[in-house]
CSV table of C-alpha atoms in Angstrom, one decimal:
chain,number,residue,atom,x,y,z
A,1,MET,CA,97.5,69.1,12.0
A,2,LYS,CA,100.4,67.2,13.7
A,3,VAL,CA,103.6,69.2,14.0
A,4,PHE,CA,107.0,67.8,15.2
A,5,PHE,CA,109.9,70.0,16.4
A,6,ASP,CA,113.2,68.3,16.5
A,7,TYR,CA,115.5,68.1,19.5
A,8,THR,CA,118.6,70.0,18.2
A,9,ILE,CA,118.3,73.4,19.8
A,10,PHE,CA,117.3,71.9,23.2
A,11,THR,CA,120.6,70.1,23.5
A,12,ILE,CA,122.5,73.3,22.5
A,13,GLN,CA,120.8,76.0,24.6
A,14,ARG,CA,120.0,76.1,28.3
A,15,PHE,CA,118.6,79.6,27.6
A,16,GLY,CA,118.5,81.5,24.3
A,17,GLY,CA,116.3,83.2,21.8
A,18,ILE,CA,115.8,80.3,19.5
A,19,SER,CA,114.7,77.8,22.2
A,20,LYS,CA,112.4,80.5,23.6
A,21,TYR,CA,110.9,81.0,20.1
A,22,ILE,CA,110.2,77.3,19.5
A,23,THR,CA,108.7,76.7,23.0
A,24,SER,CA,106.6,79.9,22.6
A,25,LEU,CA,105.3,78.8,19.2
A,26,ALA,CA,104.3,75.3,20.5
A,27,GLU,CA,102.5,76.9,23.5
A,28,ASN,CA,100.5,79.4,21.4
A,29,PHE,CA,99.1,77.4,18.4
A,30,SER,CA,95.4,77.1,18.1
A,31,LYS,CA,93.6,73.8,18.8
A,32,GLU,CA,94.0,72.9,15.2
A,33,ILE,CA,97.7,72.2,15.7
A,34,ASP,CA,99.0,69.3,17.7
A,35,PRO,CA,102.6,70.2,18.5
A,36,SER,CA,105.2,67.9,19.9
A,37,ILE,CA,108.8,68.7,20.8
A,38,ILE,CA,110.6,65.3,20.3
A,39,SER,CA,113.6,65.4,22.7
A,40,LEU,CA,114.2,62.4,24.8
A,41,PHE,CA,117.1,64.3,26.5
A,42,TYR,CA,117.4,68.0,26.8
A,43,LYS,CA,119.0,70.7,28.9
A,44,ASN,CA,116.8,73.7,28.1
A,45,ASN,CA,115.1,75.6,30.9
A,46,TYR,CA,112.4,77.1,28.8
A,47,LEU,CA,111.3,73.6,27.8
A,48,LYS,CA,111.6,72.4,31.4
A,49,ASN,CA,109.4,75.1,32.7
A,50,SER,CA,106.9,75.1,29.8
A,51,ASN,CA,103.4,73.5,29.9
A,52,LEU,CA,104.8,71.1,27.3
A,53,SER,CA,106.8,69.2,29.9
A,54,GLY,CA,104.3,66.4,30.0
A,55,LYS,CA,105.4,65.4,26.5
A,56,LEU,CA,109.1,65.4,27.5
A,57,PHE,CA,111.4,63.0,29.3
A,58,PHE,CA,114.8,63.5,30.8
A,59,TYR,CA,116.2,66.9,31.8
A,60,ASN,CA,120.0,66.5,31.6
A,61,LYS,CA,123.1,68.7,31.7
A,62,VAL,CA,124.2,67.0,28.5
A,63,GLY,CA,127.8,68.2,28.7
A,64,SER,CA,130.4,65.7,27.6
A,65,LEU,CA,127.7,63.1,26.8
A,66,VAL,CA,126.3,65.2,24.0
A,67,LYS,CA,127.5,62.8,21.3
A,68,TYR,CA,125.6,59.9,22.8
A,69,ILE,CA,122.6,62.0,23.8
A,70,ASN,CA,122.2,63.3,20.3
A,71,LYS,CA,122.4,59.7,18.9
A,72,ALA,CA,119.7,58.6,21.4
A,73,ASN,CA,117.6,61.7,20.5
A,74,ASN,CA,117.9,60.9,16.8
A,75,ILE,CA,116.8,57.3,17.2
A,76,TYR,CA,113.9,58.4,19.3
A,77,PHE,CA,112.9,61.2,16.9
A,78,ASN,CA,113.0,58.9,13.9
A,79,TYR,CA,110.9,56.3,15.7
A,80,HIS,CA,108.2,58.8,16.3
A,81,LEU,CA,108.5,60.2,12.8
A,82,LYS,CA,107.9,56.7,11.4
A,83,ASN,CA,105.1,55.7,13.7
A,84,LYS,CA,103.2,58.9,14.3
A,85,LYS,CA,103.5,60.4,10.8
A,86,PRO,CA,103.4,64.2,11.4
A,87,ASP,CA,102.1,66.6,8.7
A,88,ILE,CA,104.9,69.1,9.4
A,89,VAL,CA,108.5,68.7,10.7
A,90,HIS,CA,109.8,72.1,11.8
A,91,LEU,CA,113.5,71.9,12.2
A,92,THR,CA,114.8,73.9,15.1
A,93,TYR,CA,118.4,74.6,13.9
A,94,PHE,CA,120.9,73.9,11.1
A,95,ASP,CA,122.3,70.6,12.0
A,96,LYS,CA,123.2,67.6,9.8
A,97,GLU,CA,119.8,66.3,8.6
A,98,LYS,CA,119.4,62.9,10.2
A,99,LEU,CA,115.7,62.4,9.6
A,100,SER,CA,114.5,59.2,8.1
A,101,SER,CA,112.3,59.2,5.0
A,102,THR,CA,109.0,61.1,5.7
A,103,LYS,CA,106.1,62.5,3.7
A,104,ALA,CA,105.9,65.4,6.1
A,105,LYS,CA,106.6,68.9,4.8
A,106,ARG,CA,109.8,70.4,6.2
A,107,VAL,CA,110.0,73.9,7.5
A,108,ILE,CA,113.1,75.7,8.9
A,109,THR,CA,113.5,79.1,10.5
A,110,GLU,CA,116.4,81.3,9.5
A,111,TYR,CA,117.3,83.5,12.4
A,112,ASP,CA,120.3,85.5,11.1
A,113,LEU,CA,123.3,85.3,8.8
A,114,ILE,CA,125.9,86.2,11.3
A,115,LYS,CA,128.3,83.4,10.3
A,116,GLU,CA,128.0,84.3,6.6
A,117,LYS,CA,128.5,88.0,7.2
A,118,PHE,CA,131.2,87.9,9.9
A,119,TYR,CA,132.8,84.5,10.1
A,120,ALA,CA,132.4,82.9,6.6
A,121,GLU,CA,136.0,81.6,6.5
A,122,ASN,CA,135.6,79.7,9.7
A,123,TYR,CA,132.2,78.2,8.8
A,124,LYS,CA,132.5,77.0,5.2
A,125,ASP,CA,131.2,73.5,6.0
A,126,PHE,CA,128.3,74.9,8.1
A,127,ILE,CA,127.3,77.3,5.3
A,128,ASN,CA,127.5,74.5,2.7
A,129,LYS,CA,125.2,72.3,4.9
A,130,LYS,CA,122.8,75.2,5.2
A,131,LYS,CA,122.7,75.5,1.4
A,132,GLU,CA,122.0,71.8,1.1
A,133,LEU,CA,119.3,71.9,3.7
A,134,PHE,CA,117.6,75.0,2.1
A,135,GLU,CA,117.2,72.9,-1.1
A,136,ARG,CA,115.5,70.1,0.8
A,137,VAL,CA,113.0,72.0,2.9
A,138,ASP,CA,109.5,73.2,1.7
A,139,GLN,CA,109.5,76.5,3.4
A,140,ILE,CA,111.9,78.9,5.1
A,141,ILE,CA,110.7,81.3,7.8
A,142,CYS,CA,112.7,84.5,8.3
A,143,ILE,CA,112.3,86.4,11.5
A,144,SER,CA,112.6,89.8,9.9
A,145,ASN,CA,112.5,91.4,6.4
A,146,ASN,CA,116.2,92.3,6.8
A,147,THR,CA,117.0,88.6,7.4
A,148,LYS,CA,115.0,87.7,4.3
A,149,LYS,CA,117.0,90.2,2.3
A,150,ASP,CA,120.3,88.8,3.6
A,151,LEU,CA,119.2,85.3,2.9
A,152,GLN,CA,118.4,86.1,-0.7
A,153,GLU,CA,121.7,87.9,-1.1
A,154,ASN,CA,123.7,84.9,0.2
A,155,TYR,CA,121.7,81.9,-1.2
A,156,SER,CA,119.9,81.3,-4.5
A,157,ILE,CA,116.4,80.4,-3.2
A,158,ASP,CA,113.1,80.6,-4.9
A,159,PRO,CA,111.4,83.6,-3.2
A,160,SER,CA,108.1,81.6,-3.0
A,161,LYS,CA,109.9,79.4,-0.4
A,162,ILE,CA,110.6,82.3,1.9
A,163,SER,CA,108.2,84.0,4.3
A,164,VAL,CA,108.6,86.5,7.2
A,165,THR,CA,107.2,86.1,10.7
A,166,HIS,CA,108.3,88.4,13.4
A,167,LEU,CA,109.2,87.1,16.9
A,168,ALA,CA,107.6,88.4,20.0
A,169,VAL,CA,108.4,88.9,23.7
A,170,ASN,CA,107.0,87.6,27.0
A,171,LYS,CA,105.1,90.6,28.3
A,172,ASP,CA,105.3,89.6,32.0
A,173,LYS,CA,106.7,92.6,33.9
A,174,SER,CA,107.6,90.6,37.0
A,175,PHE,CA,111.1,91.1,38.4
A,176,ARG,CA,113.2,89.9,41.3
A,177,ASP,CA,114.0,93.0,43.4
A,178,LYS,CA,117.6,93.6,44.5
A,179,SER,CA,119.5,95.8,46.9
A,180,LEU,CA,122.5,97.1,44.9
A,181,ASN,CA,124.9,99.8,45.9
A,182,ILE,CA,125.3,101.3,42.4
A,183,ARG,CA,124.5,104.7,40.8
A,184,PRO,CA,122.0,105.2,38.1
A,185,PHE,CA,123.2,103.1,35.1
A,186,ILE,CA,123.3,102.4,31.4
A,187,LEU,CA,122.4,98.8,30.7
A,188,TYR,CA,124.0,96.5,28.2
A,189,VAL,CA,122.7,92.9,27.8
A,190,GLY,CA,124.2,89.7,26.3
A,191,SER,CA,127.3,88.6,24.5
A,192,ARG,CA,130.1,91.2,23.9
A,193,GLU,CA,131.8,89.4,21.0
A,194,ARG,CA,133.0,91.5,18.1
A,195,TYR,CA,129.9,92.0,15.9
A,196,LYS,CA,128.0,93.0,19.1
A,197,ASN,CA,130.1,96.2,19.0
A,198,PHE,CA,130.5,96.4,22.8
A,199,ILE,CA,133.9,98.0,22.5
A,200,ASN,CA,132.6,101.1,20.7
A,201,ALA,CA,129.8,101.4,23.3
A,202,ILE,CA,132.2,101.4,26.2
A,203,LYS,CA,134.6,103.7,24.4
A,204,ALA,CA,131.8,106.2,23.9
A,205,TYR,CA,131.0,106.0,27.6
A,206,ALA,CA,134.7,106.5,28.5
A,207,ILE,CA,135.2,109.6,26.5
A,208,SER,CA,132.3,111.4,28.2
A,209,SER,CA,133.3,112.9,31.5
A,210,LYS,CA,129.6,113.7,32.1
A,211,LEU,CA,128.5,110.1,31.7
A,212,MET,CA,131.3,108.6,33.8
A,213,SER,CA,130.6,111.2,36.5
A,214,ASP,CA,126.9,110.6,36.7
A,215,PHE,CA,126.2,107.0,35.5
A,216,ASP,CA,127.6,103.5,36.0
A,217,PHE,CA,127.7,100.9,33.2
A,218,VAL,CA,126.1,97.5,33.8
A,219,CYS,CA,126.5,94.4,31.7
A,220,PHE,CA,124.1,91.6,32.2
A,221,GLY,CA,124.9,88.1,30.8
A,222,GLY,CA,127.4,87.1,28.2
A,223,GLY,CA,130.0,85.9,30.7
A,224,ASN,CA,132.0,87.8,33.3
A,225,PHE,CA,134.6,90.4,32.1
A,226,SER,CA,137.6,88.8,30.5
A,227,LYS,CA,141.3,89.7,31.2
A,228,LYS,CA,141.3,91.4,27.8
A,229,GLU,CA,138.3,93.5,28.7
A,230,HIS,CA,139.7,94.5,32.1
A,231,GLU,CA,142.8,95.7,30.2
A,232,LEU,CA,140.6,97.7,27.9
A,233,PHE,CA,138.9,99.3,30.8
A,234,ARG,CA,142.2,100.3,32.4
A,235,ASN,CA,143.5,101.7,29.1
A,236,LEU,CA,140.3,103.8,28.9
A,237,SER,CA,140.8,105.0,32.5
A,238,ILE,CA,137.4,103.7,33.6
A,239,ASP,CA,137.1,103.5,37.4
A,240,LYS,CA,136.5,99.8,38.1
A,241,ASN,CA,133.8,100.7,40.6
A,242,ARG,CA,131.8,102.2,37.7
A,243,LEU,CA,131.5,98.9,35.7
A,244,HIS,CA,129.4,96.0,36.9
A,245,TYR,CA,128.6,92.5,35.7
A,246,PHE,CA,125.5,90.5,36.7
A,247,ASP,CA,123.9,87.3,35.5
A,248,GLY,CA,120.7,85.5,36.2
A,249,ASP,CA,117.3,84.5,34.8
A,250,GLU,CA,114.5,86.5,33.2
A,251,LEU,CA,113.3,87.9,36.6
A,252,ASP,CA,116.8,89.2,37.3
A,253,LEU,CA,117.1,90.7,33.8
A,254,ASN,CA,113.7,92.4,34.1
A,255,TYR,CA,114.9,94.1,37.3
A,256,PHE,CA,117.8,95.6,35.4
A,257,TYR,CA,115.6,96.8,32.5
A,258,HIS,CA,113.2,98.2,35.1
A,259,LYS,CA,116.0,100.1,37.0
A,260,ALA,CA,118.2,101.2,34.0
A,261,ARG,CA,118.2,104.8,32.9
A,262,ILE,CA,118.6,103.6,29.3
A,263,PHE,CA,119.3,100.4,27.5
A,264,ILE,CA,122.0,100.4,24.8
A,265,PHE,CA,122.1,98.0,21.9
A,266,PRO,CA,125.1,98.8,19.8
A,267,SER,CA,125.2,95.6,17.7
A,268,LEU,CA,126.2,95.8,14.1
A,269,TYR,CA,123.9,93.0,13.1
A,270,GLU,CA,121.0,90.9,14.5
A,271,GLY,CA,118.4,88.7,12.9
A,272,PHE,CA,115.7,90.4,15.1
A,273,GLY,CA,117.0,91.8,18.4
A,274,LEU,CA,114.7,90.5,21.1
A,275,PRO,CA,116.4,92.6,23.9
A,276,LEU,CA,114.9,95.7,22.1
A,277,LEU,CA,111.4,94.5,22.9
A,278,GLU,CA,112.4,93.1,26.3
A,279,ALA,CA,113.6,96.6,27.3
A,280,MET,CA,110.5,98.3,25.9
A,281,ASN,CA,108.3,95.8,27.9
A,282,MET,CA,109.9,97.0,31.1
A,283,GLU,CA,109.5,100.7,30.0
A,284,CYS,CA,113.3,101.1,29.6
A,285,PRO,CA,114.2,103.7,26.9
A,286,VAL,CA,116.2,102.2,24.0
A,287,ILE,CA,119.1,103.6,22.1
A,288,CYS,CA,120.4,101.3,19.3
A,289,SER,CA,122.3,101.0,16.0
A,290,ASN,CA,120.8,102.4,12.8
A,291,THR,CA,121.9,99.2,10.9
A,292,SER,CA,120.5,95.7,10.3
A,293,CYS,CA,116.8,95.2,11.2
A,294,PHE,CA,116.7,97.6,14.1
A,295,SER,CA,114.6,100.3,12.5
A,296,GLU,CA,112.2,97.6,11.3
A,297,ILE,CA,111.7,96.2,14.8
A,298,THR,CA,111.7,99.4,16.8
A,299,ASN,CA,109.3,101.4,14.5
A,300,ASN,CA,110.6,104.8,15.7
A,301,ALA,CA,110.4,103.8,19.3
A,302,ALA,CA,114.2,104.0,19.8
A,303,LEU,CA,116.9,106.6,19.4
A,304,LEU,CA,119.2,105.4,16.6
A,305,PHE,CA,123.0,106.0,16.2
A,306,ASP,CA,125.8,105.2,13.8
A,307,PRO,CA,127.5,102.2,15.6
A,308,LYS,CA,130.9,102.9,14.0
A,309,ASN,CA,131.1,106.5,15.0
A,310,ILE,CA,132.2,106.7,18.7
A,311,GLU,CA,131.9,110.5,18.9
A,312,SER,CA,128.4,110.4,17.5
A,313,LEU,CA,127.4,107.6,19.9
A,314,LYS,CA,128.7,109.7,22.8
A,315,TYR,CA,126.6,112.7,21.6
A,316,GLU,CA,123.4,110.6,21.2
A,317,LEU,CA,123.9,108.9,24.6
A,318,GLU,CA,124.3,112.3,26.3
A,319,LYS,CA,121.4,113.7,24.3
A,320,LEU,CA,119.1,110.9,25.5
A,321,ILE,CA,120.2,110.3,29.1
A,322,TYR,CA,119.8,113.9,30.2
A,323,ASP,CA,116.5,114.6,28.5
A,324,ASP,CA,113.6,113.6,30.7
A,325,GLN,CA,111.0,114.4,28.1
A,326,LEU,CA,112.7,112.4,25.4
A,327,LEU,CA,113.1,109.4,27.8
A,328,LEU,CA,109.3,109.6,28.6
A,329,ASP,CA,108.5,109.9,24.9
A,330,LEU,CA,110.5,106.7,24.1
A,331,LYS,CA,108.8,104.8,26.9
A,332,LYS,CA,105.4,105.7,25.5
A,333,LYS,CA,106.5,104.8,21.9
A,334,GLY,CA,108.0,101.5,23.2
A,335,ASN,CA,104.6,100.6,24.8
A,336,ASN,CA,102.8,101.3,21.5
A,337,ASN,CA,105.4,99.4,19.5
A,338,LEU,CA,104.9,96.3,21.7
A,339,LYS,CA,101.3,96.0,20.4
A,340,ASN,CA,102.8,94.9,17.0
A,341,TYR,CA,104.3,91.8,18.6
A,342,SER,CA,102.7,88.8,20.4
A,343,TRP,CA,103.5,85.1,20.5
A,344,LYS,CA,99.8,84.5,19.5
A,345,LYS,CA,100.3,86.5,16.4
A,346,CYS,CA,103.6,84.8,15.6
A,347,ALA,CA,102.0,81.3,16.2
A,348,ASN,CA,99.0,82.2,14.1
A,349,GLU,CA,101.1,83.4,11.1
A,350,THR,CA,103.2,80.2,11.4
A,351,GLU,CA,100.1,78.1,11.5
A,352,GLN,CA,98.7,79.7,8.3
A,353,LEU,CA,102.0,79.0,6.6
A,354,TYR,CA,101.8,75.3,7.6
A,355,LYS,CA,98.3,75.1,6.1
A,356,LYS,CA,99.6,76.7,2.9
A,357,ILE,CA,102.2,74.0,2.2
A,358,ILE,CA,100.5,70.8,3.2
């Protein structure tokens, strides 16, 4: 079975969960699937470093040339679509559909409904385009049952067109060692924009004299602290030497998971929450929100808290971070939970879905 993935996400993301998902799928199909990622130009590091690189062409920073690069990618994609006639076209992101006529079945993955739930007024056109695209595809894959529920609440879609396939995580435990002059620390990973609820997490840390006395707070990725964030830290009377920002690749991130006392994931909403599994893979105890898909993904392998209740979050942080036995229990539960997730399983379930619709 010949499967084409389009170029869109590989011109948007240098790193990121979606591009990691697509490349991992393509690398883990059985021999019955012949996958091709059709992207003449791309800027994605997962794609660059994958064993699919022989099918690719020009690694480029894209930047200001994105308009012209997407035009070239679209011409190139449609040329292959017309001449190689795939059985399945798996769309990598919600973009204007620019595909020429094809008899291939169309599949798209819904990752989350963040724009619908938090930024609907700013993304009316995008949401309308998603609605049109949903009507034209043959199958929609949701990455969690919670995402499926949200999808059905926001769009009128025939339930038979929707399936659920969980993501997975790279289980390589390698890390790049570092020599850092910081105390034991709480780790936060990724973007700190509003629905990520970073502000409540840092407030809970700030109102605990015990935590601020004994632990630093490390943020990895998401961009360095902004002027507004520095002002927030000053208003909360947090010693600037207790807060740290780092960035890097997966080997760097694994180091911080490995060294952290705990990993905190206070987000109000996610489609899946890959960092939860990344932390568990490095045996880092997880404390996360009790909302969205988190209980579905963690399967009792994390301590849950109310993300809107700062006092409760402070209590749960202190409860976990000073309890060696609870930390050990969560590490063991995390290892067991990881057995539920693998890219081979994700690819196999996706492959069975393809077979069902052709």
